[in-house]
Structures are given as structure tokens and as C-alpha cells.
């Protein structure tokens, strides 16, 4: 995996030092998704970093569902997240964990903090507390409850747990420092009352731990040595450390890196959910979504995603990466790995007038110009063919033009040389068909007398062609950063032309392909058989055009 390995440098430097000093002997990381949405390519960066680092150091990476917020979570997401991680090429083995399995332990730790005089029950709502918390440059005010005795707090917390208070009536707070310049250390909430059914613990609990309290304890229980997360958690790190130090339990090291952002898309689960709920896209796996399931359906490869994350590396610099870079990595991968086939997206008919009417022959064409291991396929050929409309022109614009005009000889890829003799048009001047004669002595596409032709074009035998629905996808948004203009709703920037549907003529092998197979349609682009695809009703998604469009 060398070219895909994340160039973490600074994170690996920290780990190297910990191993050298003997502070750590085995490396344990974790990827902790909240099952409240599908994974996107930003998560892929975290996954590559968490699993990749564990791989590099022969350690372990846990998959831990951070299911401490029952309202937003759903079983549907739990399965999808596992499928996506496996598709990316990573495996947690036996190390699948649930934050909710630690609820008893977390409760005991909360009781322990109270017993140490380090936590108290406070009746202020989150809103009312803001007033007490104050602003960084001035000390806050002492919240009510801060002077409760340990016994009072133990009794109140027990009542919270037993459901003797309304939702939101009080919280358990850490007793840290109401004057700290770091607002996260001004007596943050640790537990809240919320009557919500939990997918794992059912109705056992009516109090749930807050993220900051739960996450460090989960890491500690699992013996995570290096807990990587995104930069917004940097200001939470003193609280992470405070909780574990006060409880005197195993202390992982939290390390922050910058989020992955991409141009022409949005990356937050909440915003992606909005697109799904408002039916602005066709579900989480719409091929225009930056979700892993959307990218998979589009035809992007796991290898390209891993490579992209590897090239970006992990730093502390906030930035937006260019989608063009990602697309070029996808093209490089698909160019190497996808079999070629022929499809005509905007067909006109060619009639080979000297080819016997009822004759059919087949050609055995290589699936890849350079990779013999990709094998060959059988392509039928007959008197009538389809070619692209723009491979015929009345008058060539310049001498670079590769297609037919009357008098021009062209190579029909892998079959014969043929010369255009006439064009048949309807009353409106549209081409009905072009007439050609083929040279039977050029079977396979080369002339025994060594004469050269300027162009090679793709074709599909009309008699054997199958109609396919083509879904041509483009970037979902017209703006590089749809979130830049705070005055506007990002959904206003959706490109109505980001999906265009048409019908193409495809060669038989493309109809027979199984869903998710990827191909390069020669001279056109990269395409992937959709999940809806069947041999009777073929459907192909355009992954990318063959080359990046010129700016
Ligand atoms: P979102 O902001 O999209 O809702 P999240 O951070 O709430 O994402 P989690 O399920 O909590 O989603 O994320 C799991 C892990 O993935 C976390 O460690 C988080 O830091 C990381 N992660 C999420 N988004 C990105 C991103 N854009 N780039 C890198 N890592 C990310
Ligand atoms: Mg989150």
C-alpha cells in the first residue's frame, strides 16, 4: 500500500517518539462514527488515517460506533458504515465496539467524579448557563449547585438516573474552573436527561452522557493509544485530559488534523441529509453525492479514494482540496484498470454498401491496449453500423479532423478500413445514413499495401446493438464553495444540469455486464453499470469524461 499510505509525518513522528521512549509498545487507534448518516469522502480521510496508521505500526484499529445520541441514530446507517469501510479496503477484525456498551461504566465514573468533589448537579438549562459561563476575556459566574455537598449531588444524580426529573430539568456538570480562558473548561455538562429510546439499551436510560465525557472514556476503556480527530476538537483536548486525569485512568493521546473539504460539494452529514430529505438528489447513494456509496455507484474506485487521501496527507492546515485533483487520480486508476468497449452516444447509421446483406462476422478485440491480462471480447460486425454523429461532417474544419466526409477513408476500430461515398439526408438536412464501401482486404484494420488513414473511430453493429440508458453526471453544484455566501442557501447552487439522461447504442458485452462493472467507452469516457442495470434494460452512469474538460 505504499503509494496509498497517508503521509502523516507529524502524527507518525509522535508515534515514533512514543515507541522509542517506551511510553507505548503497541499502537491502538479507532474510527468512531456516529451512526447518524452515511460516510462521505471526508470520513475516508479519517478512516485511511486511523486504519492506515494501525497497519503501518502492526497495531489495531477499532471500529467504534459512537451511539450516545439516540435521537439521530438509525440501524440503517450502522450497516452502511460497515459496508463502506470494507469497500474502502479496511477491516476491524474482532474489534467492533459500541459506546453504549459502556453506559454502566460511564455512570460509575460520573459517580466517582462526584465523590471526588469534581462534579455537581446543576438546574440551569444550557441556555441559562451561557449567561454564567460568560466570555473568554472575563471570568464567569458561579452556577447554582456548585456548592452542593457530595451527598446532595450523589442523591440528585441518582434521582436524575431514576427518572425523577423532567427532560432538561438539570444536568451533571464537571466542577473545573469558571474563570478558565478556555470556555470548554468552565464547568461543562457531562450528563443530560433525555427520554429517548436507544437502539441498543432500549429504555434502560433516561440520562445520556455528553460527547466530551463519553469519548475520552471510550478511548480509555479500549486502550486506544492515539486518538485522531479533526481540528475542531483541539479546544476540547484539555477537557479530554482533565476527565481522564481526574479519574486516574488510562490516558490516550488526542491528536488533531484538518478536515478534508472538496470544491463543488458540501461535506457535512446534516447538509447531505437535507439534500436527501428534500429529494434534491436520488438518495444517499445518488452518484453526485460525496458519500462513499454515491461515489461507488458513480464508478469511482476505492483505490483512487485511498490514493487521494494518501496524497493529501494529514496536516493541521485548513483547506479546500480541488475536485480536479481527485478526478485526475480516478482517471489514472480507471485508465489502468477498466476494460474498453464501444458505445455510441449520439448515433447515426453507416451502410457498408459492398458488404453482403445477411452476413455477420465477429472480431476478437483486446479489452485493454496495454494489459493482456484483461483478455479479449467478441464483437459482432455487419452491413449496418452506428457511429457518432460527429464522426461525419460535410466539410472538414481542418486537417486534424478524424471522421468521415465524402471521399475519406477511416478505420473502423479493429474491423476494416471504409471509405465514405455518399450521404443521405432528410428534407430538413439531417443525416439519415452515410454510405460507405469497406475494403475486405483490410480485415483487422490495417491495409496490406501499408496505406495509412488519419482516423480510427468506434462503432456498434446496428443489428446487434442494445439500447442503454445513459446517466451523465456532473458536479452537483455550480459554485466552488456552495457555502461561501452565508446570505444564501447552499441548495440554490445545485446545477440543474448535473444529471442528463440519454439513450446510447452499446455493444452486446456491455449489456451482459453485471451491475457496478466499470468500462472505458472508447473515445468517450469512463462508465459504470448502475445498480438498476439489467441485460434487458441496461443503465450506465458516466463516471467521468475521458479527459478533464478544458477550463
Ligand atoms: P459531519 O461533520 O459530516 O457530520 P462528523 O464529524 O459529525 O461529520 P462523525 O461520525 O462524528 O461525523 O465522524 C467520525 C470521524 O470522522 C471523526 O473522527 C471525525 O473527526 C472524522 N471526520 C468527519 N468529517 C471529516 C472530514 N471532512 N475530514 C476528515 N475527517 C472527518
Ligand atoms: Mg460528530
Coordinates of C-alpha atoms and ligand atoms in Angstrom, one line a residue:
X1 CA 0.0 0.0 0.0
X2 CA 3.0 2.3 -0.2
X3 CA 1.6 4.9 -2.6
X4 CA -1.7 5.0 -0.7
X5 CA -0.2 5.2 2.8
X6 CA -1.1 8.5 4.3
X7 CA 1.9 10.8 4.6
X8 CA 1.0 11.7 8.1
X9 CA 4.5 12.9 9.1
X10 CA 3.6 14.8 12.2
X11 CA 1.3 12.1 13.6
X12 CA 3.8 9.3 12.8
X13 CA 6.6 11.4 14.4
X14 CA 4.6 11.5 17.6
X15 CA 4.1 7.7 17.5
X16 CA 7.7 7.0 16.6
X17 CA 8.7 9.0 19.6
X18 CA 6.3 7.2 21.9
X19 CA 7.6 3.8 20.7
X20 CA 11.2 4.9 21.1
X21 CA 10.8 6.2 24.6
X22 CA 8.9 3.1 25.6
X23 CA 5.8 5.0 26.5
X24 CA 3.9 2.7 24.1
X25 CA 4.7 -0.8 22.9
X26 CA 1.6 -1.5 20.8
X27 CA -0.4 1.1 18.8
X28 CA -4.2 1.1 19.0
X29 CA -6.3 3.6 17.0
X30 CA -10.1 3.8 16.4
X31 CA -12.5 5.2 13.9
X32 CA -15.6 6.4 15.8
X33 CA -18.5 7.2 13.5
X34 CA -21.8 8.4 14.9
X35 CA -24.4 6.3 13.2
X36 CA -26.5 9.3 12.1
X37 CA -25.8 9.4 8.4
X38 CA -23.7 7.8 5.6
X39 CA -20.0 8.1 5.4
X40 CA -18.5 10.7 3.0
X41 CA -15.1 11.1 1.5
X42 CA -14.1 13.3 4.5
X43 CA -14.6 10.2 6.6
X44 CA -12.5 8.3 4.2
X45 CA -9.6 10.5 5.1
X46 CA -10.1 9.7 8.8
X47 CA -10.5 6.0 8.0
X48 CA -7.3 5.9 6.0
X49 CA -5.5 7.7 8.8
X50 CA -6.9 5.5 11.6
X51 CA -6.7 2.2 9.9
X52 CA -3.6 3.1 7.9
X53 CA -1.6 4.1 10.9
X54 CA -2.6 0.9 12.8
X55 CA -1.4 -1.1 9.7
X56 CA 1.8 0.8 9.5
X57 CA 2.7 0.0 13.1
X58 CA 1.3 -3.5 13.1
X59 CA -1.3 -2.3 15.6
X60 CA -5.0 -2.5 15.8
X61 CA -7.8 -0.1 14.7
X62 CA -11.1 -0.4 16.4
X63 CA -14.4 0.4 14.7
X64 CA -16.5 2.0 17.4
X65 CA -20.0 3.3 16.9
X66 CA -20.4 6.5 18.9
X67 CA -24.0 5.9 19.7
X68 CA -24.5 8.2 22.6
X69 CA -27.1 10.4 21.0
X70 CA -30.2 8.1 20.5
X71 CA -32.4 10.6 18.6
X72 CA -30.4 11.0 15.4
X73 CA -29.2 7.4 15.1
X74 CA -30.5 4.6 12.9
X75 CA -29.7 0.9 12.3
X76 CA -29.7 1.6 8.5
X77 CA -26.6 3.7 9.0
X78 CA -24.8 1.1 11.1
X79 CA -24.8 -1.5 8.3
X80 CA -24.0 1.1 5.6
X81 CA -21.0 2.4 7.5
X82 CA -19.6 -1.1 7.9
X83 CA -20.1 -1.9 4.2
X84 CA -18.4 1.4 3.2
X85 CA -15.3 0.8 5.4
X86 CA -14.9 -2.8 3.9
X87 CA -15.3 -1.4 0.4
X88 CA -12.5 1.1 1.1
X89 CA -10.4 -1.9 1.9
X90 CA -10.1 -1.9 5.7
X91 CA -11.0 -4.4 8.3
X92 CA -11.5 -4.1 12.1
X93 CA -11.5 -7.8 12.6
X94 CA -12.9 -8.6 16.0
X95 CA -12.6 -5.1 17.2
X96 CA -16.2 -3.8 16.8
X97 CA -17.4 -1.7 19.7
X98 CA -20.3 0.3 20.8
X99 CA -20.1 3.4 23.1
X100 CA -23.5 2.4 24.5
X101 CA -22.0 -0.8 25.9
X102 CA -20.0 1.4 28.3
X103 CA -23.0 3.3 29.7
X104 CA -22.8 1.5 33.1
X105 CA -19.1 2.2 33.4
X106 CA -19.6 5.8 32.4
X107 CA -22.3 6.2 35.0
X108 CA -19.9 4.8 37.7
X109 CA -17.2 7.2 36.5
X110 CA -19.6 10.1 36.9
X111 CA -20.4 9.0 40.4
X112 CA -16.7 8.8 41.1
X113 CA -16.2 12.4 39.9
X114 CA -19.0 13.5 42.3
X115 CA -17.3 11.6 45.2
X116 CA -14.1 13.5 44.4
X117 CA -15.9 16.8 44.6
X118 CA -15.4 17.2 40.8
X119 CA -18.9 17.1 39.6
X120 CA -22.3 18.5 40.7
X121 CA -25.9 18.6 39.6
X122 CA -27.0 22.0 38.2
X123 CA -30.5 23.0 37.3
X124 CA -29.5 25.6 34.7
X125 CA -30.7 25.0 31.2
X126 CA -28.0 25.1 28.5
X127 CA -29.4 28.4 27.5
X128 CA -29.4 29.9 31.0
X129 CA -25.9 28.5 31.6
X130 CA -24.4 30.6 28.8
X131 CA -25.0 33.6 30.9
X132 CA -23.0 32.1 33.8
X133 CA -20.3 30.8 31.5
X134 CA -19.6 34.2 30.2
X135 CA -16.9 35.2 27.6
X136 CA -13.3 34.2 27.4
X137 CA -11.8 37.5 28.5
X138 CA -13.9 37.7 31.7
X139 CA -14.4 35.1 34.4
X140 CA -17.9 33.5 34.5
X141 CA -20.3 33.4 37.5
X142 CA -20.7 30.6 39.9
X143 CA -23.7 28.4 38.8
X144 CA -26.3 27.3 41.3
X145 CA -25.5 23.9 42.7
X146 CA -21.7 24.4 42.6
X147 CA -21.6 24.5 46.4
X148 CA -23.8 21.4 46.9
X149 CA -22.3 18.8 49.2
X150 CA -21.1 15.5 47.8
X151 CA -24.0 13.7 49.5
X152 CA -26.5 16.1 47.9
X153 CA -25.0 15.6 44.5
X154 CA -25.0 11.8 44.8
X155 CA -28.7 11.9 45.7
X156 CA -29.6 14.3 42.9
X157 CA -27.7 12.4 40.3
X158 CA -29.3 9.2 41.4
X159 CA -32.7 10.9 41.0
X160 CA -31.7 12.0 37.5
X161 CA -31.0 8.4 36.6
X162 CA -34.2 7.2 38.2
X163 CA -36.3 9.5 36.1
X164 CA -37.5 11.7 38.9
X165 CA -36.8 14.9 36.9
X166 CA -38.3 16.2 33.6
X167 CA -36.1 16.2 30.5
X168 CA -33.7 19.1 30.7
X169 CA -34.6 19.9 34.3
X170 CA -30.9 19.6 35.3
X171 CA -27.5 18.3 34.2
X172 CA -24.5 16.9 35.8
X173 CA -21.6 19.3 35.4
X174 CA -17.8 18.9 35.9
X175 CA -16.5 21.2 38.6
X176 CA -13.4 22.7 36.9
X177 CA -12.9 26.4 36.6
X178 CA -15.4 29.1 35.9
X179 CA -12.6 31.6 35.1
X180 CA -10.7 29.4 32.6
X181 CA -9.8 31.2 29.4
X182 CA -10.9 28.0 27.7
X183 CA -14.7 28.0 27.8
X184 CA -14.8 24.3 27.5
X185 CA -13.3 24.1 31.0
X186 CA -16.0 26.3 32.5
X187 CA -17.9 23.5 34.2
X188 CA -19.1 21.7 31.1
X189 CA -22.2 19.4 31.2
X190 CA -21.3 15.7 31.5
X191 CA -24.8 14.1 31.6
X192 CA -28.2 15.3 30.4
X193 CA -31.8 14.0 30.9
X194 CA -33.4 12.8 27.7
X195 CA -36.1 10.3 27.5
X196 CA -35.3 8.7 24.2
X197 CA -35.4 5.1 23.1
X198 CA -31.9 3.7 22.3
X199 CA -31.3 1.1 19.6
X200 CA -29.1 -0.9 21.9
X201 CA -30.1 -0.1 25.5
X202 CA -33.8 0.4 24.8
X203 CA -35.4 2.4 27.6
X204 CA -32.9 1.5 30.3
X205 CA -31.5 5.0 30.5
X206 CA -33.2 8.4 30.6
X207 CA -29.8 10.1 31.1
X208 CA -27.2 10.1 28.4
X209 CA -23.5 11.2 28.6
X210 CA -22.4 14.2 26.6
X211 CA -19.9 13.7 23.8
X212 CA -16.9 15.2 25.7
X213 CA -17.4 13.0 28.7
X214 CA -18.2 9.8 26.7
X215 CA -15.5 10.0 24.0
X216 CA -12.4 10.1 26.2
X217 CA -13.7 7.3 28.4
X218 CA -14.5 5.1 25.4
X219 CA -10.9 5.6 24.2
X220 CA -9.5 4.9 27.6
X221 CA -11.5 1.8 28.2
X222 CA -10.4 0.4 24.8
X223 CA -6.8 1.2 25.5
X224 CA -6.5 3.5 22.4
X225 CA -3.0 4.9 22.4
X226 CA -3.5 7.6 19.7
X227 CA -6.9 9.1 19.2
X228 CA -7.0 11.1 15.9
X229 CA -9.8 13.6 15.3
X230 CA -10.4 16.8 13.4
X231 CA -9.2 20.2 14.3
X232 CA -12.4 21.5 15.9
X233 CA -11.7 19.2 18.9
X234 CA -8.3 20.9 19.6
X235 CA -10.0 23.2 22.2
X236 CA -11.7 20.2 23.8
X237 CA -8.4 18.4 24.4
X238 CA -7.8 20.0 27.9
X239 CA -11.2 18.6 28.9
X240 CA -10.4 15.2 27.5
X241 CA -7.2 15.1 29.5
X242 CA -8.9 16.6 32.6
X243 CA -11.5 13.9 32.8
X244 CA -9.1 11.0 32.4
X245 CA -6.5 12.5 34.8
X246 CA -9.2 13.2 37.4
X247 CA -10.5 9.7 37.1
X248 CA -6.9 8.4 37.2
X249 CA -7.5 6.0 34.3
X250 CA -5.5 5.1 31.1
X251 CA -4.8 8.2 29.1
X252 CA -4.8 8.1 25.3
X253 CA -3.3 11.0 23.4
X254 CA -5.7 13.0 21.3
X255 CA -4.1 14.3 18.0
X256 CA -6.0 16.7 15.7
X257 CA -5.7 17.0 11.9
X258 CA -7.5 19.2 9.4
X259 CA -10.8 18.1 7.8
X260 CA -11.0 17.1 4.2
X261 CA -13.0 19.6 2.1
X262 CA -13.6 19.4 -1.6
X263 CA -14.7 22.0 -4.1
X264 CA -18.1 21.8 -5.8
X265 CA -19.6 19.8 -3.0
X266 CA -20.6 20.0 0.7
X267 CA -19.3 17.6 3.3
X268 CA -21.5 17.8 6.4
X269 CA -23.9 14.9 7.1
X270 CA -26.6 17.4 8.2
X271 CA -26.4 19.2 4.8
X272 CA -26.3 15.9 2.9
X273 CA -29.3 14.8 4.8
X274 CA -31.1 18.0 3.8
X275 CA -30.5 17.1 0.1
X276 CA -31.8 13.6 0.6
X277 CA -34.9 14.6 2.6
X278 CA -35.8 17.4 0.2
X279 CA -35.4 15.0 -2.7
X280 CA -32.9 17.2 -4.4
X281 CA -30.9 14.1 -5.1
X282 CA -31.9 10.5 -5.5
X283 CA -31.0 9.3 -2.0
X284 CA -27.7 9.0 -0.1
X285 CA -26.2 6.9 -3.0
X286 CA -27.0 9.4 -5.7
X287 CA -23.9 9.3 -7.9
X288 CA -23.4 13.1 -7.4
X289 CA -23.1 12.8 -3.7
X290 CA -19.7 12.9 -1.9
X291 CA -20.8 9.9 0.1
X292 CA -18.8 6.7 -0.3
X293 CA -21.9 4.8 -1.5
X294 CA -22.6 7.6 -4.0
X295 CA -19.1 7.6 -5.3
X296 CA -19.1 3.8 -5.6
X297 CA -22.3 3.9 -7.6
X298 CA -20.8 6.6 -9.8
X299 CA -17.9 4.3 -10.6
X300 CA -15.1 5.9 -8.6
X301 CA -12.7 3.3 -7.2
X302 CA -11.7 2.6 -3.6
X303 CA -8.1 2.6 -4.7
X304 CA -8.5 6.1 -6.1
X305 CA -10.1 7.4 -2.9
X306 CA -7.3 5.9 -0.8
X307 CA -4.7 7.3 -3.1
X308 CA -6.2 10.8 -2.9
X309 CA -6.3 10.7 0.9
X310 CA -2.7 9.5 0.8
X311 CA -1.5 12.3 -1.4
X312 CA -3.3 14.9 0.7
X313 CA -1.7 13.5 3.9
X314 CA -2.6 14.8 7.3
X315 CA -1.7 18.3 8.4
X316 CA -3.1 21.0 10.7
X317 CA -3.7 23.4 7.8
X318 CA -7.4 24.1 6.9
X319 CA -8.0 24.0 3.2
X320 CA -10.4 23.0 0.4
X321 CA -9.0 20.4 -2.0
X322 CA -9.6 20.7 -5.7
X323 CA -12.0 18.2 -7.1
X324 CA -9.9 18.2 -10.3
X325 CA -7.1 16.6 -8.4
X326 CA -9.4 13.8 -7.2
X327 CA -10.8 13.3 -10.7
X328 CA -7.4 13.0 -12.2
X329 CA -6.5 10.3 -9.7
X330 CA -9.7 8.5 -10.6
X331 CA -8.9 8.8 -14.3
X332 CA -5.4 7.4 -13.8
X333 CA -6.8 4.4 -11.9
X334 CA -9.6 3.7 -14.4
X335 CA -7.3 4.1 -17.4
X336 CA -5.2 1.3 -15.9
X337 CA -7.9 -1.0 -14.7
X338 CA -11.1 -0.6 -16.9
X339 CA -11.7 -2.8 -19.9
X340 CA -12.5 -0.9 -23.1
X341 CA -15.8 -1.4 -25.0
X342 CA -17.7 0.5 -27.7
X343 CA -20.8 2.5 -27.2
X344 CA -22.3 5.2 -29.5
X345 CA -23.9 8.0 -27.5
X346 CA -25.3 10.1 -30.4
X347 CA -25.8 7.6 -33.2
X348 CA -26.0 7.9 -37.0
X349 CA -26.1 4.9 -39.3
X350 CA -23.5 3.8 -41.7
X351 CA -24.4 1.4 -44.5
X352 CA -21.5 -0.6 -46.0
X353 CA -22.9 -1.0 -49.5
X354 CA -20.5 -3.7 -50.7
X355 CA -20.9 -5.8 -47.5
X356 CA -23.3 -8.8 -48.0
X357 CA -26.7 -8.1 -46.6
X358 CA -27.2 -11.2 -44.5
X359 CA -23.6 -11.6 -43.4
X360 CA -22.3 -11.3 -39.8
X361 CA -18.8 -11.8 -38.6
X362 CA -17.1 -11.4 -35.3
X363 CA -13.9 -9.8 -34.2
X364 CA -11.9 -10.8 -31.1
X365 CA -10.8 -7.4 -29.7
X366 CA -8.4 -6.8 -26.8
X367 CA -10.1 -5.3 -23.7
X368 CA -7.1 -3.1 -22.9
X369 CA -4.5 -1.7 -25.3
X370 CA -1.6 -2.5 -22.8
X371 CA -2.9 -5.1 -20.4
X372 CA -3.2 -8.5 -22.0
X373 CA -4.4 -10.0 -18.7
X374 CA -7.7 -8.2 -19.2
X375 CA -8.4 -10.6 -22.0
X376 CA -10.5 -10.1 -25.2
X377 CA -14.1 -9.9 -26.1
X378 CA -16.2 -10.9 -29.1
X379 CA -17.6 -8.0 -31.1
X380 CA -20.2 -8.7 -33.9
X381 CA -20.0 -6.8 -37.2
X382 CA -22.5 -6.5 -40.0
X383 CA -23.5 -4.4 -43.0
X384 CA -25.1 -1.6 -40.9
X385 CA -23.3 0.1 -38.1
X386 CA -23.8 3.0 -35.7
X387 CA -21.2 5.7 -35.4
X388 CA -21.2 9.0 -33.5
X389 CA -22.9 11.8 -35.3
X390 CA -19.8 14.0 -35.0
X391 CA -17.7 11.3 -36.8
X392 CA -19.2 12.5 -40.1
X393 CA -19.0 16.0 -41.4
X394 CA -19.8 17.6 -44.8
X395 CA -16.7 19.7 -44.9
X396 CA -13.9 19.1 -42.5
X397 CA -12.9 22.1 -40.4
X398 CA -9.2 21.4 -40.6
X399 CA -6.8 18.6 -41.3
X400 CA -7.0 17.3 -37.7
X401 CA -10.5 16.0 -38.3
X402 CA -10.5 12.2 -37.9
X403 CA -14.0 11.2 -39.0
X404 CA -15.8 10.6 -42.4
X405 CA -16.6 13.0 -45.1
X406 CA -17.4 12.1 -48.7
X407 CA -14.2 10.5 -50.1
X408 CA -12.5 10.0 -46.7
X409 CA -11.2 6.6 -45.7
X410 CA -11.3 5.8 -41.9
X411 CA -10.5 2.9 -39.7
X412 CA -13.5 1.2 -38.0
X413 CA -11.7 0.2 -34.8
X414 CA -10.4 -3.4 -35.0
X415 CA -12.5 -4.2 -38.1
X416 CA -11.9 -2.7 -41.6
X417 CA -11.0 0.4 -43.4
X418 CA -14.0 2.0 -45.0
X419 CA -14.5 5.0 -47.3
X420 CA -17.5 7.3 -47.3
X421 CA -19.1 7.5 -50.7
X422 CA -22.3 9.5 -50.1
X423 CA -24.6 10.9 -47.5
X424 CA -28.4 10.6 -47.4
X425 CA -30.2 13.5 -45.8
X426 CA -33.9 14.1 -45.0
X427 CA -35.8 17.2 -46.1
X428 CA -34.5 19.2 -43.1
X429 CA -30.9 18.4 -43.9
X430 CA -30.4 15.9 -41.1
X431 CA -28.2 12.9 -41.9
X432 CA -30.3 9.7 -42.3
X433 CA -27.3 7.5 -43.0
X434 CA -24.0 7.6 -44.6
X435 CA -23.0 5.2 -47.4
X436 CA -19.5 3.6 -47.3
X437 CA -17.6 0.9 -49.1
X438 CA -15.3 -1.2 -47.0
X439 CA -12.1 -2.8 -48.1
X440 CA -12.3 -6.6 -47.5
X441 CA -8.5 -6.9 -47.7
X442 CA -8.1 -4.8 -44.5
X443 CA -9.6 -7.2 -42.0
X444 CA -8.4 -6.3 -38.5
X445 CA -8.0 -2.7 -39.6
X446 CA -4.7 -2.5 -41.5
X447 CA -4.1 -2.3 -45.2
X448 CA -1.7 -4.9 -46.8
X449 CA -0.3 -2.2 -49.0
X450 CA 0.7 -0.2 -45.9
X451 CA -1.5 2.9 -46.7
X452 CA -2.3 5.0 -43.7
X453 CA -5.6 6.6 -42.6
X454 CA -5.9 9.6 -40.4
X455 CA -8.6 8.4 -38.0
X456 CA -9.9 5.4 -36.1
X457 CA -13.5 5.6 -34.9
X458 CA -15.6 3.4 -32.7
X459 CA -18.8 1.7 -34.0
X460 CA -21.5 -0.7 -33.0
X461 CA -23.2 -3.2 -35.3
X462 CA -26.8 -2.0 -35.7
X463 CA -28.3 -5.4 -35.8
X464 CA -26.6 -6.4 -32.5
X465 CA -26.7 -3.0 -30.7
X466 CA -28.6 -2.8 -27.5
X467 CA -30.2 0.4 -26.3
X468 CA -28.9 1.7 -23.0
X469 CA -30.0 4.5 -20.7
X470 CA -27.0 6.7 -20.0
X471 CA -27.0 8.9 -16.9
X472 CA -24.4 11.6 -17.4
X473 CA -23.4 13.0 -14.1
X474 CA -21.6 16.2 -13.4
X475 CA -20.7 18.1 -10.3
X476 CA -23.7 18.8 -8.1
X477 CA -23.0 22.5 -7.5
X478 CA -22.2 25.3 -9.8
X479 CA -20.1 27.1 -7.2
X480 CA -16.6 26.0 -6.0
X481 CA -17.7 26.6 -2.4
X482 CA -21.5 26.5 -2.2
X483 CA -21.3 27.6 1.5
X484 CA -19.2 30.7 0.9
X485 CA -22.1 33.1 0.6
X486 CA -23.7 33.0 4.1
X487 CA -26.7 35.0 2.9
X488 CA -27.7 32.3 0.5
X489 CA -29.0 28.7 1.0
X490 CA -26.3 26.4 -0.5
X491 CA -29.1 24.5 -2.2
X492 CA -29.6 27.4 -4.6
X493 CA -26.4 26.5 -6.2
X494 CA -27.4 23.0 -7.3
X495 CA -26.7 22.6 -11.0
X496 CA -29.9 21.5 -12.7
X497 CA -27.8 20.0 -15.5
X498 CA -25.8 17.9 -13.1
X499 CA -27.7 14.9 -14.4
X500 CA -28.6 14.4 -18.1
X501 CA -30.2 11.3 -19.4
X502 CA -29.9 10.0 -22.9
X503 CA -30.0 6.7 -24.9
X504 CA -27.0 5.1 -26.4
X505 CA -26.3 2.1 -28.7
X506 CA -24.0 -0.3 -26.9
X507 CA -22.2 -3.5 -27.9
X508 CA -23.6 -6.8 -26.5
X509 CA -20.9 -7.3 -23.9
X510 CA -21.9 -4.1 -22.2
X511 CA -25.5 -5.3 -21.9
X512 CA -24.3 -8.5 -20.3
X513 CA -22.1 -6.9 -17.7
X514 CA -23.1 -7.1 -14.0
X515 CA -24.1 -4.0 -12.1
X516 CA -21.1 -2.0 -10.8
X517 CA -18.8 -3.1 -13.7
X518 CA -16.6 -0.3 -15.0
X519 CA -15.6 0.3 -18.6
X520 CA -13.9 2.9 -20.7
X521 CA -16.3 3.6 -23.6
X522 CA -13.7 4.2 -26.2
X523 CA -13.1 7.8 -27.1
X524 CA -16.0 8.9 -24.8
X525 CA -15.2 8.4 -21.1
X526 CA -15.5 6.1 -18.1
X527 CA -18.8 4.5 -17.3
X528 CA -20.1 2.1 -14.7
X529 CA -23.1 -0.2 -14.9
X530 CA -25.7 1.1 -12.5
X531 CA -27.4 -0.8 -9.7
X532 CA -30.5 -0.6 -11.8
X533 CA -28.8 -2.2 -14.8
X534 CA -30.1 -5.5 -16.3
X535 CA -29.2 -7.1 -19.6
X536 CA -32.7 -6.4 -20.9
X537 CA -32.7 -2.8 -19.7
X538 CA -29.0 -1.6 -19.5
X539 CA -28.2 1.5 -17.5
X540 CA -24.8 3.1 -17.4
X541 CA -23.6 6.0 -15.2
X542 CA -21.0 8.3 -16.6
X543 CA -18.2 8.3 -14.0
X544 CA -16.0 10.9 -15.8
X545 CA -15.3 12.2 -19.3
X546 CA -12.2 10.7 -20.8
X547 CA -10.1 13.9 -20.2
X548 CA -10.6 16.8 -17.9
X549 CA -12.7 19.5 -19.7
X550 CA -10.6 22.5 -20.6
X551 CA -11.2 25.5 -18.4
Ligands
LIG1 P1 -20.1 15.6 9.8 O1 -19.5 16.9 10.1 O2 -20.1 15.3 8.3 O3 -21.5 15.5 10.3 P2 -19.0 14.2 11.9 O4 -17.7 14.6 12.4 O5 -20.1 14.6 12.8 O6 -19.2 14.5 10.4 P3 -18.6 11.5 12.8 O7 -19.4 10.3 12.5 O8 -18.6 12.1 14.2 O9 -19.1 12.6 11.8 O10 -17.1 11.3 12.3 C1 -16.3 10.2 12.5 C2 -14.9 10.5 12.4 O11 -14.7 11.1 11.1 C3 -14.5 11.6 13.3 O12 -13.3 11.3 13.9 C4 -14.4 12.9 12.5 O13 -13.4 13.7 13.0 C5 -14.0 12.3 11.1 N1 -14.4 13.2 10.1 C6 -15.7 13.7 9.8 N2 -15.7 14.5 8.8 C7 -14.4 14.6 8.3 C8 -13.7 15.3 7.3 N3 -14.4 16.1 6.4 N4 -12.4 15.1 7.1 C9 -11.7 14.3 7.9 N5 -12.3 13.6 8.9 C10 -13.6 13.7 9.1
LIG2 MG1 -19.7 14.1 15.0

